[in-house]
Amino acid sequence: MSEVIRKTILLLQTIQPNENKEEWSTTEISKKLGIPVQTVHRLLTCLEEYGFVYKNKQTRKFRLGLTLLQLGLSIRDNLSVRNAAVPIMEKLAQKTKESVYLTVPEGCEGVFIDCVDSPHWLRIVEPIGMRLPLCVGASKKVILAYLEEKTRSQVIKDLVKNGRIKDVDHLHLHLMLIRKHGYCISFGETTEGTASVAAPIFSWENKVIASLSVAGPETRFTKDELAGLISTTIRAANEISEELGWVPNR
C-alpha cells in the first residue's frame, strides 16, 4: 500500500469522534500518528478540499467531513434497498413467472445487484454484478430518467463523450415519456431476443436509488401480457420504495 494512502487512512481513523473529543488540532494528530506536522497539514488540506474532513474556522481544529457520511449512506441505501426488495422480488417472480432484477446506479452505469430467476426452462439469466450504461435497457433507463436534473445532464454528457449515446434528442424524449408514464420497456437492448419492463425505486428522500425489472424472452412479452406486467412491476417497485420510507405524491 502506498505510504501516503496508509497515512491518510490512519489520519481518518485517528480523528474519529468519541465521547470526549470531536475535533483535533494538527499538532495533536501529528503527535498521535508520529508524523511531521507539515505532512499532517498537507494531508488535511487535501482531505478538506474533497470534504473528507472539516476545519472549524474558529478553533482551527479538524473533524470528519460529510463526504464520509454521504459515502456511508450510499452503501446503507444499497443494503437497505436489497433487504427490502428481496421478499417482494420473490413474490413478483412467482406472479409473473419471469426473472426479476434489482439494479442500482453507480456513476454512469447500472449494476445488477440481485435476481430471482424465472421458473421457466427458457428464461433470462444475466450475471449479478453485470454493468451497463444507464442509456441501455429498461432497468437502467428508468433510473436515468428519474435522476435529479443536474446529475442526469452530467451522466448524459459523459455517456455522449464516451460514444454511448448517438442521438441525444431522441434519448431526452424517451426519458420524458418514461417520467410521464412511470415505467420503461425495452426490447433486445441488453440481450437480443429479450424484453424487459422496469420501474423506479425511491428512497425516503424521494430520490431514485434503484430499479425493479421483469425480464424474459420477447415471445412472452406480448401486447396482451404487457399491461399486466407493467402494472404489477410498478406496484412492486412502489412497495419497495414505501418500505424504505418513501411517501408517494408528496
mmCIF file of C-alpha atoms in Angstrom:
data_model
loop_
_atom_site.group_PDB
_atom_site.id
_atom_site.type_symbol
_atom_site.label_atom_id
_atom_site.label_comp_id
_atom_site.label_asym_id
_atom_site.label_seq_id
_atom_site.Cartn_x
_atom_site.Cartn_y
_atom_site.Cartn_z
ATOM 1 C CA MET A 1 0.000 0.000 0.000
ATOM 2 C CA SER A 2 1.243 3.484 -0.811
ATOM 3 C CA GLU A 3 2.707 5.230 2.233
ATOM 4 C CA VAL A 4 0.582 8.306 1.554
ATOM 5 C CA ILE A 5 -2.598 6.221 1.423
ATOM 6 C CA ARG A 6 -1.613 4.414 4.631
ATOM 7 C CA LYS A 7 -1.038 7.709 6.440
ATOM 8 C CA THR A 8 -4.313 9.107 5.137
ATOM 9 C CA ILE A 9 -6.274 6.103 6.399
ATOM 10 C CA LEU A 10 -4.556 6.314 9.788
ATOM 11 C CA LEU A 11 -5.339 10.025 9.958
ATOM 12 C CA LEU A 12 -9.045 9.475 9.261
ATOM 13 C CA GLN A 13 -9.168 6.720 11.872
ATOM 14 C CA THR A 14 -7.392 8.979 14.370
ATOM 15 C CA ILE A 15 -9.923 11.823 14.171
ATOM 16 C CA GLN A 16 -12.986 9.649 14.632
ATOM 17 C CA PRO A 17 -15.211 11.372 17.202
ATOM 18 C CA ASN A 18 -15.615 9.851 20.652
ATOM 19 C CA GLU A 19 -17.424 10.829 23.828
ATOM 20 C CA ASN A 20 -14.507 13.013 24.933
ATOM 21 C CA LYS A 21 -13.346 14.600 21.699
ATOM 22 C CA GLU A 22 -14.836 15.640 18.356
ATOM 23 C CA GLU A 23 -12.142 17.913 16.905
ATOM 24 C CA TRP A 24 -8.385 17.576 16.593
ATOM 25 C CA SER A 25 -5.589 20.079 16.041
ATOM 26 C CA THR A 26 -2.808 19.462 13.541
ATOM 27 C CA THR A 27 -0.323 19.148 16.413
ATOM 28 C CA GLU A 28 -2.474 16.583 18.229
ATOM 29 C CA ILE A 29 -2.789 14.479 15.084
ATOM 30 C CA SER A 30 0.939 14.755 14.443
ATOM 31 C CA LYS A 31 1.801 13.518 17.938
ATOM 32 C CA LYS A 32 -0.719 10.682 17.841
ATOM 33 C CA LEU A 33 0.474 9.420 14.452
ATOM 34 C CA GLY A 34 4.132 10.179 14.966
ATOM 35 C CA ILE A 35 4.480 12.002 11.652
ATOM 36 C CA PRO A 36 5.635 15.590 10.984
ATOM 37 C CA VAL A 37 3.169 18.454 11.355
ATOM 38 C CA GLN A 38 3.909 19.560 7.771
ATOM 39 C CA THR A 39 2.866 16.138 6.463
ATOM 40 C CA VAL A 40 -0.318 16.176 8.527
ATOM 41 C CA HIS A 41 -1.120 19.659 7.244
ATOM 42 C CA ARG A 42 -0.723 18.568 3.593
ATOM 43 C CA LEU A 43 -2.965 15.538 4.105
ATOM 44 C CA LEU A 44 -5.623 17.582 5.904
ATOM 45 C CA THR A 45 -5.606 20.259 3.199
ATOM 46 C CA CYS A 46 -6.243 17.644 0.510
ATOM 47 C CA LEU A 47 -8.921 15.860 2.549
ATOM 48 C CA GLU A 48 -10.634 19.165 3.335
ATOM 49 C CA GLU A 49 -10.791 20.034 -0.372
ATOM 50 C CA TYR A 50 -12.871 16.919 -1.046
ATOM 51 C CA GLY A 51 -14.974 17.162 2.082
ATOM 52 C CA PHE A 52 -13.468 14.190 3.923
ATOM 53 C CA VAL A 53 -12.501 16.461 6.815
ATOM 54 C CA TYR A 54 -13.973 19.748 8.015
ATOM 55 C CA LYS A 55 -11.961 22.587 9.531
ATOM 56 C CA ASN A 56 -13.602 24.630 12.260
ATOM 57 C CA LYS A 57 -12.618 28.185 11.343
ATOM 58 C CA GLN A 58 -12.873 29.373 14.965
ATOM 59 C CA THR A 59 -10.914 26.620 16.725
ATOM 60 C CA ARG A 60 -8.783 25.775 13.639
ATOM 61 C CA LYS A 61 -9.299 22.128 14.518
ATOM 62 C CA PHE A 62 -10.481 19.298 12.274
ATOM 63 C CA ARG A 63 -13.216 16.692 12.344
ATOM 64 C CA LEU A 64 -14.547 14.123 9.874
ATOM 65 C CA GLY A 65 -16.448 15.678 6.961
ATOM 66 C CA LEU A 66 -19.847 14.986 5.463
ATOM 67 C CA THR A 67 -18.411 13.282 2.364
ATOM 68 C CA LEU A 68 -17.741 10.227 4.525
ATOM 69 C CA LEU A 69 -21.345 10.324 5.730
ATOM 70 C CA GLN A 70 -22.594 10.519 2.137
ATOM 71 C CA LEU A 71 -20.471 7.523 1.162
ATOM 72 C CA GLY A 72 -21.717 5.573 4.149
ATOM 73 C CA LEU A 73 -25.329 6.437 3.397
ATOM 74 C CA SER A 74 -24.952 5.334 -0.227
ATOM 75 C CA ILE A 75 -23.739 1.937 0.970
ATOM 76 C CA ARG A 76 -26.555 1.806 3.525
ATOM 77 C CA ASP A 77 -29.116 2.649 0.863
ATOM 78 C CA ASN A 78 -27.875 -0.165 -1.385
ATOM 79 C CA LEU A 79 -28.002 -2.642 1.505
ATOM 80 C CA SER A 80 -31.385 -1.354 2.661
ATOM 81 C CA VAL A 81 -32.926 -1.500 -0.783
ATOM 82 C CA ARG A 82 -31.769 -5.083 -1.283
ATOM 83 C CA ASN A 83 -33.121 -6.175 2.105
ATOM 84 C CA ALA A 84 -36.452 -4.522 1.372
ATOM 85 C CA ALA A 85 -36.586 -5.748 -2.209
ATOM 86 C CA VAL A 86 -35.817 -9.472 -1.983
ATOM 87 C CA PRO A 87 -39.151 -10.676 -0.490
ATOM 88 C CA ILE A 88 -41.088 -8.512 -2.944
ATOM 89 C CA MET A 89 -38.913 -9.696 -5.851
ATOM 90 C CA GLU A 90 -39.695 -13.307 -4.930
ATOM 91 C CA LYS A 91 -43.434 -12.615 -4.958
ATOM 92 C CA LEU A 92 -43.127 -10.752 -8.271
ATOM 93 C CA ALA A 93 -41.219 -13.649 -9.851
ATOM 94 C CA GLN A 94 -43.873 -16.111 -8.664
ATOM 95 C CA LYS A 95 -46.661 -13.944 -10.056
ATOM 96 C CA THR A 96 -45.090 -13.107 -13.431
ATOM 97 C CA LYS A 97 -43.138 -16.373 -13.893
ATOM 98 C CA GLU A 98 -40.267 -14.246 -15.250
ATOM 99 C CA SER A 99 -36.816 -13.271 -13.953
ATOM 100 C CA VAL A 100 -36.791 -10.237 -11.658
ATOM 101 C CA TYR A 101 -33.777 -7.942 -11.297
ATOM 102 C CA LEU A 102 -32.711 -5.254 -8.852
ATOM 103 C CA THR A 103 -30.427 -2.605 -10.366
ATOM 104 C CA VAL A 104 -28.619 0.291 -8.666
ATOM 105 C CA PRO A 105 -26.792 3.219 -10.274
ATOM 106 C CA GLU A 106 -23.066 3.716 -9.938
ATOM 107 C CA GLY A 107 -21.646 6.641 -11.867
ATOM 108 C CA CYS A 108 -22.784 6.348 -15.485
ATOM 109 C CA GLU A 109 -23.693 2.682 -15.144
ATOM 110 C CA GLY A 110 -26.386 0.472 -13.703
ATOM 111 C CA VAL A 111 -25.340 -2.623 -11.779
ATOM 112 C CA PHE A 112 -27.446 -5.758 -11.250
ATOM 113 C CA ILE A 113 -27.138 -6.473 -7.517
ATOM 114 C CA ASP A 114 -29.730 -9.235 -7.137
ATOM 115 C CA CYS A 115 -32.015 -11.505 -9.133
ATOM 116 C CA VAL A 116 -34.801 -14.031 -8.678
ATOM 117 C CA ASP A 117 -34.802 -16.444 -11.611
ATOM 118 C CA SER A 118 -37.841 -17.396 -13.657
ATOM 119 C CA PRO A 119 -39.116 -20.961 -13.134
ATOM 120 C CA HIS A 120 -39.300 -21.424 -16.924
ATOM 121 C CA TRP A 121 -36.685 -23.543 -18.653
ATOM 122 C CA LEU A 122 -36.404 -20.765 -21.266
ATOM 123 C CA ARG A 123 -35.520 -17.726 -19.200
ATOM 124 C CA ILE A 124 -33.238 -14.704 -18.974
ATOM 125 C CA VAL A 125 -30.103 -15.191 -16.892
ATOM 126 C CA GLU A 126 -27.898 -12.114 -16.520
ATOM 127 C CA PRO A 127 -24.968 -12.277 -14.062
ATOM 128 C CA ILE A 128 -25.101 -10.442 -10.741
ATOM 129 C CA GLY A 129 -22.614 -7.583 -10.876
ATOM 130 C CA MET A 130 -23.180 -7.023 -14.599
ATOM 131 C CA ARG A 131 -22.706 -3.357 -15.507
ATOM 132 C CA LEU A 132 -24.222 -1.470 -18.412
ATOM 133 C CA PRO A 133 -24.505 2.242 -19.274
ATOM 134 C CA LEU A 134 -27.581 3.986 -17.921
ATOM 135 C CA CYS A 135 -28.745 4.565 -21.502
ATOM 136 C CA VAL A 136 -29.073 0.840 -22.304
ATOM 137 C CA GLY A 137 -32.039 -1.300 -21.270
ATOM 138 C CA ALA A 138 -35.197 -0.591 -19.292
ATOM 139 C CA SER A 139 -33.700 -1.170 -15.836
ATOM 140 C CA LYS A 140 -31.008 1.441 -16.480
ATOM 141 C CA LYS A 141 -33.011 3.992 -18.473
ATOM 142 C CA VAL A 142 -35.712 4.227 -15.830
ATOM 143 C CA ILE A 143 -33.041 5.195 -13.288
ATOM 144 C CA LEU A 144 -31.543 7.765 -15.663
ATOM 145 C CA ALA A 145 -34.978 9.263 -16.280
ATOM 146 C CA TYR A 146 -35.571 9.926 -12.586
ATOM 147 C CA LEU A 147 -32.131 11.183 -11.579
ATOM 148 C CA GLU A 148 -32.030 14.806 -10.438
ATOM 149 C CA GLU A 149 -31.736 17.064 -13.478
ATOM 150 C CA LYS A 150 -28.178 18.196 -12.779
ATOM 151 C CA THR A 151 -26.959 14.639 -12.232
ATOM 152 C CA ARG A 152 -28.859 13.342 -15.257
ATOM 153 C CA SER A 153 -27.368 16.030 -17.504
ATOM 154 C CA GLN A 154 -23.840 15.184 -16.350
ATOM 155 C CA VAL A 155 -24.371 11.454 -16.880
ATOM 156 C CA ILE A 156 -25.714 12.045 -20.382
ATOM 157 C CA LYS A 157 -22.803 14.369 -21.150
ATOM 158 C CA ASP A 158 -20.323 11.693 -20.024
ATOM 159 C CA LEU A 159 -22.087 8.961 -21.995
ATOM 160 C CA VAL A 160 -22.051 11.111 -25.140
ATOM 161 C CA LYS A 161 -18.351 11.761 -24.606
ATOM 162 C CA ASN A 162 -17.759 8.002 -24.301
ATOM 163 C CA GLY A 163 -19.663 7.343 -27.515
ATOM 164 C CA ARG A 164 -22.531 5.503 -25.813
ATOM 165 C CA ILE A 165 -25.261 7.905 -26.974
ATOM 166 C CA LYS A 166 -25.706 8.741 -30.646
ATOM 167 C CA ASP A 167 -28.985 10.689 -30.630
ATOM 168 C CA VAL A 168 -29.301 12.893 -27.540
ATOM 169 C CA ASP A 169 -32.620 14.453 -28.607
ATOM 170 C CA HIS A 170 -34.200 11.027 -29.029
ATOM 171 C CA LEU A 171 -32.923 9.968 -25.596
ATOM 172 C CA HIS A 172 -34.307 13.120 -23.928
ATOM 173 C CA LEU A 173 -37.710 12.460 -25.494
ATOM 174 C CA HIS A 174 -37.622 8.843 -24.334
ATOM 175 C CA LEU A 175 -36.701 9.858 -20.782
ATOM 176 C CA MET A 176 -39.510 12.418 -20.733
ATOM 177 C CA LEU A 177 -42.003 9.689 -21.696
ATOM 178 C CA ILE A 178 -40.611 7.381 -19.003
ATOM 179 C CA ARG A 179 -41.188 10.067 -16.357
ATOM 180 C CA LYS A 180 -44.668 10.722 -17.738
ATOM 181 C CA HIS A 181 -45.749 7.068 -17.612
ATOM 182 C CA GLY A 182 -43.663 5.873 -14.648
ATOM 183 C CA TYR A 183 -42.033 2.880 -16.301
ATOM 184 C CA CYS A 184 -39.769 1.793 -19.149
ATOM 185 C CA ILE A 185 -39.958 -1.046 -21.672
ATOM 186 C CA SER A 186 -37.068 -2.306 -23.778
ATOM 187 C CA PHE A 187 -36.726 -4.980 -26.432
ATOM 188 C CA GLY A 188 -33.390 -6.564 -27.271
ATOM 189 C CA GLU A 189 -31.260 -3.738 -25.857
ATOM 190 C CA THR A 190 -29.285 -5.787 -23.359
ATOM 191 C CA THR A 191 -29.548 -9.220 -24.991
ATOM 192 C CA GLU A 192 -31.031 -9.986 -28.398
ATOM 193 C CA GLY A 193 -34.438 -11.644 -28.246
ATOM 194 C CA THR A 194 -35.217 -10.439 -24.726
ATOM 195 C CA ALA A 195 -37.656 -7.915 -23.312
ATOM 196 C CA SER A 196 -37.865 -6.050 -20.019
ATOM 197 C CA VAL A 197 -40.230 -3.850 -18.029
ATOM 198 C CA ALA A 198 -38.765 -1.644 -15.278
ATOM 199 C CA ALA A 199 -39.998 0.822 -12.662
ATOM 200 C CA PRO A 200 -38.046 3.162 -10.348
ATOM 201 C CA ILE A 201 -37.446 2.634 -6.638
ATOM 202 C CA PHE A 202 -37.233 5.744 -4.456
ATOM 203 C CA SER A 203 -35.622 6.489 -1.098
ATOM 204 C CA TRP A 204 -37.348 8.301 1.773
ATOM 205 C CA GLU A 205 -35.820 11.483 0.298
ATOM 206 C CA ASN A 206 -37.813 10.886 -2.915
ATOM 207 C CA LYS A 207 -34.593 10.191 -4.853
ATOM 208 C CA VAL A 208 -34.290 7.293 -7.280
ATOM 209 C CA ILE A 209 -31.849 4.761 -5.838
ATOM 210 C CA ALA A 210 -32.631 1.608 -7.825
ATOM 211 C CA SER A 211 -34.966 -0.025 -10.298
ATOM 212 C CA LEU A 212 -37.026 -3.203 -10.324
ATOM 213 C CA SER A 213 -37.336 -5.029 -13.626
ATOM 214 C CA VAL A 214 -39.042 -8.098 -15.026
ATOM 215 C CA ALA A 215 -37.208 -9.708 -17.948
ATOM 216 C CA GLY A 216 -37.873 -12.621 -20.285
ATOM 217 C CA PRO A 217 -37.957 -13.746 -23.899
ATOM 218 C CA GLU A 218 -39.678 -11.312 -26.275
ATOM 219 C CA THR A 219 -42.127 -14.049 -27.281
ATOM 220 C CA ARG A 220 -43.695 -13.957 -23.817
ATOM 221 C CA PHE A 221 -43.911 -10.140 -23.681
ATOM 222 C CA THR A 222 -46.881 -9.868 -25.980
ATOM 223 C CA LYS A 223 -49.195 -6.879 -26.209
ATOM 224 C CA ASP A 224 -51.814 -8.748 -24.190
ATOM 225 C CA GLU A 225 -49.326 -9.557 -21.416
ATOM 226 C CA LEU A 226 -47.554 -6.189 -21.223
ATOM 227 C CA ALA A 227 -50.310 -4.212 -19.482
ATOM 228 C CA GLY A 228 -50.381 -6.680 -16.595
ATOM 229 C CA LEU A 229 -46.587 -6.850 -16.355
ATOM 230 C CA ILE A 230 -46.326 -3.048 -16.266
ATOM 231 C CA SER A 231 -48.888 -2.520 -13.505
ATOM 232 C CA THR A 232 -47.526 -5.412 -11.439
ATOM 233 C CA THR A 233 -43.943 -4.167 -11.714
ATOM 234 C CA ILE A 234 -44.882 -0.590 -10.787
ATOM 235 C CA ARG A 235 -46.839 -1.774 -7.737
ATOM 236 C CA ALA A 236 -43.934 -3.942 -6.582
ATOM 237 C CA ALA A 237 -41.410 -1.097 -7.045
ATOM 238 C CA ASN A 238 -43.665 1.275 -5.115
ATOM 239 C CA GLU A 239 -43.996 -1.294 -2.344
ATOM 240 C CA ILE A 240 -40.201 -1.461 -2.006
ATOM 241 C CA SER A 241 -39.998 2.344 -2.016
ATOM 242 C CA GLU A 242 -42.589 2.562 0.752
ATOM 243 C CA GLU A 243 -40.610 0.014 2.784
ATOM 244 C CA LEU A 244 -37.707 2.480 2.549
ATOM 245 C CA GLY A 245 -39.846 5.354 3.846
ATOM 246 C CA TRP A 246 -40.898 6.868 0.526
ATOM 247 C CA VAL A 247 -44.176 8.759 0.591
ATOM 248 C CA PRO A 248 -45.931 8.840 -2.820
ATOM 249 C CA ASN A 249 -47.282 12.084 -4.314
ATOM 250 C CA ARG A 250 -45.505 14.359 -1.869
#
